[in-house]
Short mmCIF file of C-alpha atoms and ligand atoms in Angstrom, two decimals:
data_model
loop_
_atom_site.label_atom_id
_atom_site.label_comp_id
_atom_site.label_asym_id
_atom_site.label_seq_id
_atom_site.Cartn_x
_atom_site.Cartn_y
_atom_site.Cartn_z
CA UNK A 1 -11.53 28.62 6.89
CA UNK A 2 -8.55 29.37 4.75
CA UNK A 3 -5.19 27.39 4.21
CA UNK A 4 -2.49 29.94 5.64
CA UNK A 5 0.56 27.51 5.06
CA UNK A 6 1.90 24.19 4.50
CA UNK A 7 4.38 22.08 6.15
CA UNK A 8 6.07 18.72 5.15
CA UNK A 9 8.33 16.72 7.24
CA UNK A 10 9.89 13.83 5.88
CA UNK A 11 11.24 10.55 7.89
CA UNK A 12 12.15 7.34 8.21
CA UNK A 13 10.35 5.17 10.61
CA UNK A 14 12.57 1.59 11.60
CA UNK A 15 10.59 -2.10 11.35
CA UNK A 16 11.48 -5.07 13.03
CA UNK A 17 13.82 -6.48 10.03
CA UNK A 18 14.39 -5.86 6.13
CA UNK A 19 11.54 -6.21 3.61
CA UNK A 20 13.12 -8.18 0.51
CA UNK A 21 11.21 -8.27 -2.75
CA UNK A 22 11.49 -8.45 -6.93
CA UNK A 23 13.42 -5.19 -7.13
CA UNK A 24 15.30 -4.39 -4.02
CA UNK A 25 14.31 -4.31 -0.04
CA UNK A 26 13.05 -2.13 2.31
CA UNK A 27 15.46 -1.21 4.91
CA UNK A 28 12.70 1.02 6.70
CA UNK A 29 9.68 3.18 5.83
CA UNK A 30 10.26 6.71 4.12
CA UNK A 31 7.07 8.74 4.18
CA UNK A 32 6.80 12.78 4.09
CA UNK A 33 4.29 13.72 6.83
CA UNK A 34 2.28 17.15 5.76
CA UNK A 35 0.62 19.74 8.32
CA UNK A 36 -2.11 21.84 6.67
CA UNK A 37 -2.27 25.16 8.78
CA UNK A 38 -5.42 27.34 8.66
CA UNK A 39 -6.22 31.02 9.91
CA UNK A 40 -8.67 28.96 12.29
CA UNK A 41 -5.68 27.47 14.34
CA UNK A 42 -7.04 23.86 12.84
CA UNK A 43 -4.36 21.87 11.32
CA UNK A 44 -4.70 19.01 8.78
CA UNK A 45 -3.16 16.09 8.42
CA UNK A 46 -1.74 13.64 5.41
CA UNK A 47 1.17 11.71 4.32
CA UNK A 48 2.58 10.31 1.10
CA UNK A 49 5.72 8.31 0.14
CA UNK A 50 9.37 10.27 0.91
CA UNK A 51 12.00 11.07 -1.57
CA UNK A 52 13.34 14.62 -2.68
CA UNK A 53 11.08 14.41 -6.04
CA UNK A 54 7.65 14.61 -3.77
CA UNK A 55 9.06 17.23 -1.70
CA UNK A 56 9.83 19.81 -4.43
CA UNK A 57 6.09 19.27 -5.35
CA UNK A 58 4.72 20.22 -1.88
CA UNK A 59 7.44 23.00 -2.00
CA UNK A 60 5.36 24.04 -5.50
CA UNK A 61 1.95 23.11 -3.90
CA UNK A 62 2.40 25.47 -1.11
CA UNK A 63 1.87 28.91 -2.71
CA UNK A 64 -0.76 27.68 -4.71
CA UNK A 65 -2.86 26.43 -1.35
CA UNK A 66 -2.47 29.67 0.59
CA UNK A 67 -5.81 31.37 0.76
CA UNK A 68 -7.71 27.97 -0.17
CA UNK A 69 -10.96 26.65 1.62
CA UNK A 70 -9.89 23.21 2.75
CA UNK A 71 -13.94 22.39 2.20
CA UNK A 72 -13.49 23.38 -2.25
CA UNK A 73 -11.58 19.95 -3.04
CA UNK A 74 -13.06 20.08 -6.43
CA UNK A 75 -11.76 23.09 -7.18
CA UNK A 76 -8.11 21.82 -5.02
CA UNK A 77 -8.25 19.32 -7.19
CA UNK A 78 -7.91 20.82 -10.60
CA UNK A 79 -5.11 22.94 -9.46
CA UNK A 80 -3.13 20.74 -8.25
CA UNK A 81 -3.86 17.31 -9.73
CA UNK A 82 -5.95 17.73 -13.02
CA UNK A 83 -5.84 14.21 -15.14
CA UNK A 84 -3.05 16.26 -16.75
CA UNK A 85 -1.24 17.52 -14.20
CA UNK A 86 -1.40 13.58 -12.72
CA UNK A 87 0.09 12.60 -15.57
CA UNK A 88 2.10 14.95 -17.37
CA UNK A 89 3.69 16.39 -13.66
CA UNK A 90 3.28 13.00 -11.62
CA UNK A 91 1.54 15.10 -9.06
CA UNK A 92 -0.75 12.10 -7.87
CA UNK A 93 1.45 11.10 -4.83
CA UNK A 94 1.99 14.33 -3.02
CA UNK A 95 -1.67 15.93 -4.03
CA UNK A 96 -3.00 12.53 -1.96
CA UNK A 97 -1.41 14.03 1.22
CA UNK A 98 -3.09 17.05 0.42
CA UNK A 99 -6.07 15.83 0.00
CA UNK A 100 -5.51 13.56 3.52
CA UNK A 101 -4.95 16.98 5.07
CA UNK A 102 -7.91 18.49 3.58
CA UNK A 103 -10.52 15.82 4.65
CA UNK A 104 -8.90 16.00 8.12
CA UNK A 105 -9.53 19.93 8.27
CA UNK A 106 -13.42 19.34 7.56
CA UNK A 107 -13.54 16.85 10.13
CA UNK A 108 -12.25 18.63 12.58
CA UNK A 109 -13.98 21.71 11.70
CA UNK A 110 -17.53 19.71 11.50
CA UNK A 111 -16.68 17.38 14.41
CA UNK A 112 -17.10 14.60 12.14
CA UNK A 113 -14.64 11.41 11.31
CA UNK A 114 -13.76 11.34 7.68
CA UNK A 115 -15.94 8.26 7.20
CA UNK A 116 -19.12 10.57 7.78
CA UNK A 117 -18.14 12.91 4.92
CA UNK A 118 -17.60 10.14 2.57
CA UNK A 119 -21.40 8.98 3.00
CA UNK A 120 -20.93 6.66 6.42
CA UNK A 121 -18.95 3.47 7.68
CA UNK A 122 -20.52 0.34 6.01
CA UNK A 123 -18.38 -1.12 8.65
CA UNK A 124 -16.80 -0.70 11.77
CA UNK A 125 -13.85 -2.51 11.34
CA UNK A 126 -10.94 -3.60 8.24
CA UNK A 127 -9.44 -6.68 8.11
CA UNK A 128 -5.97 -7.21 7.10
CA UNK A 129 -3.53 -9.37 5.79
CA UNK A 130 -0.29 -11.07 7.25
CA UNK A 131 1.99 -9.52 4.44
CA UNK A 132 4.98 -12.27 4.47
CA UNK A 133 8.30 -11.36 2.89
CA UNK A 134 11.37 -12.49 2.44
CA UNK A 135 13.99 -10.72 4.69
CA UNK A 136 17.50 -10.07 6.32
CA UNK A 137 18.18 -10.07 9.84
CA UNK A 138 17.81 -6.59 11.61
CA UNK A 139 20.97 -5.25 13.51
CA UNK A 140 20.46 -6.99 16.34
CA UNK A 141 20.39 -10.34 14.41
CA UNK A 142 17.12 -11.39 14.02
CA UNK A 143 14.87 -11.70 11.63
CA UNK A 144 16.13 -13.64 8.49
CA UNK A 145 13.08 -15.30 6.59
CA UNK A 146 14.91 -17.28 3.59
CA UNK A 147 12.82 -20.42 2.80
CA UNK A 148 9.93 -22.34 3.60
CA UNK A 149 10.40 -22.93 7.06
CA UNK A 150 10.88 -20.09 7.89
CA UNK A 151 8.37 -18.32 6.48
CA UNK A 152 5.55 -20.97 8.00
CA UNK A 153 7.11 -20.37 11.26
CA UNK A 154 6.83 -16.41 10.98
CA UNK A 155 3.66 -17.01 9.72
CA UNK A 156 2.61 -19.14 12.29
CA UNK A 157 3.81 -15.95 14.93
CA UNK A 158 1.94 -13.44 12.81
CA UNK A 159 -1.40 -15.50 13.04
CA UNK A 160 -0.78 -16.48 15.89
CA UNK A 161 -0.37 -12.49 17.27
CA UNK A 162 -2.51 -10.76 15.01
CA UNK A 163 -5.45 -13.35 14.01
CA UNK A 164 -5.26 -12.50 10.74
CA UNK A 165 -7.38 -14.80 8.16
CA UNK A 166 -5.48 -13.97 4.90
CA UNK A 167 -1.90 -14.09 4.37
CA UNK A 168 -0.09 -12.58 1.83
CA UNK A 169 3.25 -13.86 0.34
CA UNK A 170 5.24 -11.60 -0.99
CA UNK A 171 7.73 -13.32 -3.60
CA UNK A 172 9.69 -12.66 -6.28
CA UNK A 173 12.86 -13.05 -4.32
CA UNK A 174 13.84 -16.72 -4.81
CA UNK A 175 13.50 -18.89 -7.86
CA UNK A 176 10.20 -20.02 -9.52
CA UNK A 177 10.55 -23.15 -8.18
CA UNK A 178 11.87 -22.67 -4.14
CA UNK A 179 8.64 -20.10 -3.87
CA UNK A 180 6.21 -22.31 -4.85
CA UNK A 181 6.99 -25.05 -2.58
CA UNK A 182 7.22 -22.30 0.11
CA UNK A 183 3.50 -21.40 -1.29
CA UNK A 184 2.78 -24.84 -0.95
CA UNK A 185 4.42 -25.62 2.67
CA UNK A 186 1.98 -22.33 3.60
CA UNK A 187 -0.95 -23.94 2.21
CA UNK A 188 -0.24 -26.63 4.29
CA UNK A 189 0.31 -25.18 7.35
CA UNK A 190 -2.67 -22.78 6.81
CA UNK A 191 -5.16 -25.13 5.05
CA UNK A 192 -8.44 -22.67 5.48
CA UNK A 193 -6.61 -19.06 5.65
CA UNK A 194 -6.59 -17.19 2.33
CA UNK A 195 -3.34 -16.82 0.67
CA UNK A 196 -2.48 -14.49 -1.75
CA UNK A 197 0.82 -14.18 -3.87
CA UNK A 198 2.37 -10.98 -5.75
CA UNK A 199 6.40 -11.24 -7.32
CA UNK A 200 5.85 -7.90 -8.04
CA UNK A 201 5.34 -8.37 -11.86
CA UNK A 202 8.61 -9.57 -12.01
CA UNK A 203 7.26 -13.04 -14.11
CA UNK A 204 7.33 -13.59 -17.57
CA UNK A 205 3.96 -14.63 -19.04
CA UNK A 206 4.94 -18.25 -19.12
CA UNK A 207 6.57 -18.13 -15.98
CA UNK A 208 3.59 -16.52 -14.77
CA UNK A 209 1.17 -19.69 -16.06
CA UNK A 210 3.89 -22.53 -15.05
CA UNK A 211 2.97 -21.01 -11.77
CA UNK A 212 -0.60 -20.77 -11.97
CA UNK A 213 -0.26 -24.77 -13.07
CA UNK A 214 1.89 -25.42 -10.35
CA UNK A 215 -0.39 -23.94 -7.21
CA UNK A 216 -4.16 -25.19 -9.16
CA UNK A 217 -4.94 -27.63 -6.10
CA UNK A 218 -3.34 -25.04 -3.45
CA UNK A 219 -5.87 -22.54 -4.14
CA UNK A 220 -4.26 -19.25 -3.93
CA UNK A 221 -6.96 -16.66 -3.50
CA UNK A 222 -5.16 -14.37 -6.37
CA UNK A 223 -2.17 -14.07 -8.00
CA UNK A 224 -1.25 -10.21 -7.75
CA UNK A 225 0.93 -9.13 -10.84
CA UNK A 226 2.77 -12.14 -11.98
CA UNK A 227 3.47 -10.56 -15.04
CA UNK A 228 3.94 -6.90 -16.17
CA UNK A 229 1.15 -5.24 -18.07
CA UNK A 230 -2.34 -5.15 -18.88
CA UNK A 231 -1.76 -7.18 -21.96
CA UNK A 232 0.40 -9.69 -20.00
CA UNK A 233 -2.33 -10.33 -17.44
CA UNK A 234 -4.77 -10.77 -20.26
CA UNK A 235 -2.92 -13.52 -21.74
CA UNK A 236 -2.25 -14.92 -18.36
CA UNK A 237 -6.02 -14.89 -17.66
CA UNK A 238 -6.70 -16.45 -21.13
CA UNK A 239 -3.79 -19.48 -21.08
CA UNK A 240 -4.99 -20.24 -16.90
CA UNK A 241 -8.66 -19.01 -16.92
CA UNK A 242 -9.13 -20.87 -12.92
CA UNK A 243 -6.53 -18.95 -11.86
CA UNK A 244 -8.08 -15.18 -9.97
CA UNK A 245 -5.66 -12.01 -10.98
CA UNK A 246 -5.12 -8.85 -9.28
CA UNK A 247 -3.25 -5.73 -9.88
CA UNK A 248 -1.66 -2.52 -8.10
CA UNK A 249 1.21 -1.97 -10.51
CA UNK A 250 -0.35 -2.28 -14.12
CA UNK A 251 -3.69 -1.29 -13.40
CA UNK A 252 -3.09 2.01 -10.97
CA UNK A 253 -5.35 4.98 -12.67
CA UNK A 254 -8.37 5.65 -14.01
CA UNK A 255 -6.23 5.78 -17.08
CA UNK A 256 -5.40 1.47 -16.77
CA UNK A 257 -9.19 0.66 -15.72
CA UNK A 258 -11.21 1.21 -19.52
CA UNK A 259 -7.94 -1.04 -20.83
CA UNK A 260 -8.33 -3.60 -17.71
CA UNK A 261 -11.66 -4.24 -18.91
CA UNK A 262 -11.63 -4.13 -22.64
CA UNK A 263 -8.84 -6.64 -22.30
CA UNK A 264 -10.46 -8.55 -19.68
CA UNK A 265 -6.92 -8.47 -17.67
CA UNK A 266 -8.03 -9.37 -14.21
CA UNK A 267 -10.41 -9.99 -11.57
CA UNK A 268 -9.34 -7.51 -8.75
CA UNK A 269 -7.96 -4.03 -8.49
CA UNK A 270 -6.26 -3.34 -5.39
CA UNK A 271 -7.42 -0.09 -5.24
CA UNK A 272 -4.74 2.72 -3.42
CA UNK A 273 -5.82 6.21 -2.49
CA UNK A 274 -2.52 7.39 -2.59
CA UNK A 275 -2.72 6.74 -6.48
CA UNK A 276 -5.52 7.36 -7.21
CA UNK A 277 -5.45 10.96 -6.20
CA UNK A 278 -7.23 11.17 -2.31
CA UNK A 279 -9.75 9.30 -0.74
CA UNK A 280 -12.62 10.32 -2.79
CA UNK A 281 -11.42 9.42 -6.35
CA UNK A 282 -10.46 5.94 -5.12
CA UNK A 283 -14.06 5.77 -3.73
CA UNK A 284 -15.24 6.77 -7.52
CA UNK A 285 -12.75 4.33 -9.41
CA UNK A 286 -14.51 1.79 -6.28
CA UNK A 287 -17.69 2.55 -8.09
CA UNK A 288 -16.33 2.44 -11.46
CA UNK A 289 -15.23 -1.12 -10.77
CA UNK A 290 -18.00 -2.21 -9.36
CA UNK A 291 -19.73 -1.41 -12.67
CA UNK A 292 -17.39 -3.67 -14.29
CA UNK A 293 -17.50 -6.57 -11.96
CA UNK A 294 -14.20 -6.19 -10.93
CA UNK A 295 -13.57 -7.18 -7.38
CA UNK A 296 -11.61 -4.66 -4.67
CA UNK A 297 -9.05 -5.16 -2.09
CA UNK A 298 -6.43 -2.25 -0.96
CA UNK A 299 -2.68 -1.92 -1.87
CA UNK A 300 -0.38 -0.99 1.06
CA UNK A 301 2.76 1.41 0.11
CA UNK A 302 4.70 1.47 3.58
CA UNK A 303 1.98 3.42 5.54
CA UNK A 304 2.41 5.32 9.02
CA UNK A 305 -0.37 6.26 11.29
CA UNK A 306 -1.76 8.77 9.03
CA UNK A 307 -2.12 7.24 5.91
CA UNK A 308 -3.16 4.25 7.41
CA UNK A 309 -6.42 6.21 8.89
CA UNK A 310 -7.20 7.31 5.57
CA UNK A 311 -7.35 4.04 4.32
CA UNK A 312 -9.71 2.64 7.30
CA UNK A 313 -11.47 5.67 6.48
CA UNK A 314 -11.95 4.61 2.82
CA UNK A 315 -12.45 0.80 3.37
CA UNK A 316 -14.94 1.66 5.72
CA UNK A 317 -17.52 3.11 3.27
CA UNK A 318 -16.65 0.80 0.79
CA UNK A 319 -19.69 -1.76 0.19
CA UNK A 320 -18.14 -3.81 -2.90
CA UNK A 321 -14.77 -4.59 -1.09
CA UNK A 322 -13.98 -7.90 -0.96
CA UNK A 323 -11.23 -9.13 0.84
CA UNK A 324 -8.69 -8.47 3.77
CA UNK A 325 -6.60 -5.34 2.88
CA UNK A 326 -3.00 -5.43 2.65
CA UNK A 327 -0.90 -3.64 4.97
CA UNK A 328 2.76 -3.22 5.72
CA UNK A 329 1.70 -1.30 8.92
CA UNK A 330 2.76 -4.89 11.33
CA UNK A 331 6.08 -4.14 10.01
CA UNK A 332 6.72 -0.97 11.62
CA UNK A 333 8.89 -0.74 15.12
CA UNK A 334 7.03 2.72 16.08
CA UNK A 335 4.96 5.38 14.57
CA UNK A 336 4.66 9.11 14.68
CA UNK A 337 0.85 9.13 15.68
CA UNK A 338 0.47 9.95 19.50
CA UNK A 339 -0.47 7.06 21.55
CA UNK A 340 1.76 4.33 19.10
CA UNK A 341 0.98 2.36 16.57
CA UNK A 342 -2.74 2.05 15.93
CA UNK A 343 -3.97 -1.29 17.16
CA UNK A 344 -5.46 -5.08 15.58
CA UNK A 345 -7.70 -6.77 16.54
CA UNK A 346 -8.91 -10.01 15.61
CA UNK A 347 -6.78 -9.74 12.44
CA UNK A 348 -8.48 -5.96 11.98
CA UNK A 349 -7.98 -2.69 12.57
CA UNK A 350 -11.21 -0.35 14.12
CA UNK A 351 -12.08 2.82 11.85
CA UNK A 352 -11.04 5.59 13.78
CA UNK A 353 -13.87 7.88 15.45
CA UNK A 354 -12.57 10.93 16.55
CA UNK A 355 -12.79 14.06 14.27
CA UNK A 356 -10.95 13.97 11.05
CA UNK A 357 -8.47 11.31 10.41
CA UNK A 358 -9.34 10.45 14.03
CA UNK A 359 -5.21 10.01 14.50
CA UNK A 360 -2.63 13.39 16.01
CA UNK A 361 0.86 13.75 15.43
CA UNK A 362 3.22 13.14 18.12
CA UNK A 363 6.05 15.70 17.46
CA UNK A 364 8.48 14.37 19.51
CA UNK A 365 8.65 11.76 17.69
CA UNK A 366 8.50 13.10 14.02
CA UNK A 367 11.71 14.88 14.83
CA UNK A 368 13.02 11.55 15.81
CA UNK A 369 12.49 9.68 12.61
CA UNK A 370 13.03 13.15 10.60
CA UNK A 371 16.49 13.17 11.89
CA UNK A 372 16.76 9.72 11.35
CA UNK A 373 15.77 10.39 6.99
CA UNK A 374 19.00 12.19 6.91
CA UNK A 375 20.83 9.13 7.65
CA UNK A 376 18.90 7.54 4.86
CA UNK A 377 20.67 8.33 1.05
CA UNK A 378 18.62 5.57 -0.39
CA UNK A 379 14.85 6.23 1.80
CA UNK A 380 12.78 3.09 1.65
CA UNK A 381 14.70 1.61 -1.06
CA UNK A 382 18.18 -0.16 -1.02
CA UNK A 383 19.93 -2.91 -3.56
CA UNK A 384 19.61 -6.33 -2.81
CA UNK A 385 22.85 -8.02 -3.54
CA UNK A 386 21.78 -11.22 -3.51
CA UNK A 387 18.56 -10.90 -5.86
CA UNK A 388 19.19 -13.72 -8.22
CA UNK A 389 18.71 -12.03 -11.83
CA UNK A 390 17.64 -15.51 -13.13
CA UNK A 391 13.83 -15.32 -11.87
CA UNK A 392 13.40 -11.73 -13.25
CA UNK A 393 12.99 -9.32 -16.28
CA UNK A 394 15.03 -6.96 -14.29
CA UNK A 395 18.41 -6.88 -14.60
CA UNK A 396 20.78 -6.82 -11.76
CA UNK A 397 22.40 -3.90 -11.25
MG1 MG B 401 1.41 -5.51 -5.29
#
């Protein structure tokens, strides 16, 4: 089986309302779907995050994938997305939906779900989180999440809908002081779910440890980048040892985990395998952090259908991963998977079964949403006018 071409599509998928957090919101999702096409007719599937700097990089990627056997991933790999080419080129993002595609093709081909050639499900199903932001009201006025009542009662829905077990409360937004009664008001409302924080490293170090003071008896399961850096973590974790630590923004690579440890930074790594170059190099930096005795949860990055397989597909082979995964996917008004969005279940999500990725694209609907990406000048990202510069390192702009 050779790789005769490559296509990439990108769009922009609506959710129910805007996504605020530390450094702008989310007005939608902006993802570039890719189609894999082989001389066999088969056709593979992945998807990374949108914008124009991805796109030239599949444009590049395309000539140098013609006549490649979808099965040689090692040798995809370094010609693509060589530690060099990762870092030097920033090719990490768009070789991931390569990769994606790739697995898909020898699933198909085999008759096999991606699961199998990764060594077989440890388990059937993936729990998730209820990921919490702050947000504006959608278009048709509803929606607005701006303080502590508000976010219990949406959590309260979410739970209530989903069955998740572990919420996540995404922060930043507000001052120091507003979000940690809204922690605590959740705590309170949710005395036995886990709850997990992350301002998006937008915290000084001491603002980062007033916090960890302030929630002690609320017992958030981690705080998730309250500071920026490796070294800032480490001094976090030295000043409030009780507190647990996790990372997707300064620990990302195989380049951050040999620092991560040396400095004794944290005590999870939200693992992604959209940056940590496909499937199977997350499942090795798994390994490698499991040799460290660092815990292992999943990062979400605005997911559709087809990322979000891969990632069931990775957390389901997974042994050493150790709580709910995040996902932004109960944001999303639609998808461009046929059949809908993929479906929870008691707070989860099953691993799909059927060959590949186990998901198809419905192509009526990526034309939709890829018409609707030309409407979008700013993709997944807009400014947040009312960001109040005095809880972060970032200035307003
Ligand atoms: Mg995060």
């Amino acid at each position: 089986m050779k790789i005769v071409d490559l296509v990439y599509t990108p769009v922009f998928v609506p959710i129910e309302a805007p996504l605020r957090y530390s450094q702008g919101a989310h007005p939608g999702f902006s993802r570039i779907i890719v189609q894999l096409k082989t001389d066999e007719g088969l056709v593979g599937l992945g998807e990374c995050y949108g914008g124009k700097a991805r796109e030239g990089q599949l444009e590049e990627f395309r000539a140098s994938l013609r006549g490649e056997d979808p099965f040689q991933l090692e040798r995809i790999r370094w010609k693509l997305a060589s530690p060099g080419a990762l870092k030097l080129f920033g090719h990490v993002l768009p070789f991931a939906a390569v990769e994606f595609a790739c697995l898909d093709l020898q699933g198909k081909a085999l008759g096999r779900p991606v699961s199998d050639l990764l060594g077989g499900r440890v388990r059937d199903r993936i729990q998730f989180c209820a990921y919490l932001f702050y947000r504006y009201n959608n278009p048709q006025g509803w929606g607005e999440v701006s303080n502590a009542d508000q976010m219990v009662a949406w959590a309260k829905e979410l739970v209530e809908k989903y069955k998740f077990q572990t919420i996540k409360f995404k922060n930043g937004v507000f001052p120091v002081d507003e979000e940690i009664e809204t922690f605590i008001a959740l705590r309170k409302a949710f005395p036995r779910h886990k709850i997990r924080i992350d301002p998006n490293a937008v915290w000084s170090v001491s603002t980062a440890i007033r916090v960890a003071k302030a929630l002690r008896d609320y017992e958030p399961e981690y705080l998730e980048d309250p500071t920026w850096g490796i070294r800032g973590l480490a001094r976090v974790n030295r000043k409030a040892p009780w507190v647990t630590l996790a990372s997707n923004m300064s620990v990302f690579s195989f380049d951050d985990l040999p620092p991560a440890v040396i400095q004794d930074a944290l005590d999870v790594v939200l693992l992604d395998p959209h940056w940590y170059g496909g499937i199977h190099r997350a499942r090795v930096a798994a390994q490698v952090c499991e040799t460290f005795s660092m815990d292992i949860s999943m990062h979400s990055g605005t997911e559709l259908g087809i990322s979000q397989a891969a990632m069931l597909h990775l957390a389901a082979v997974l042994p050493n991963l150790s709580g709910a995964c995040d996902s932004h996917y109960h944001h999303l008004a639609d998808d461009v998977i046929v059949g809908g969005k993929l479906a929870y279940e008691n707070g989860g999500m099953a691993v799909p079964t059927g060959p590949g990725l186990g998901v198809e694209l419905d192509f009526d609907k990526l034309e939709k949403y890829h018409e609707m990406s030309k409407k979008q000048a700013m993709g997944s990202w807009i400014e947040d006018p009312n960001r109040p510069s005095e809880v972060t390192y970032y200035p307003k702009w």
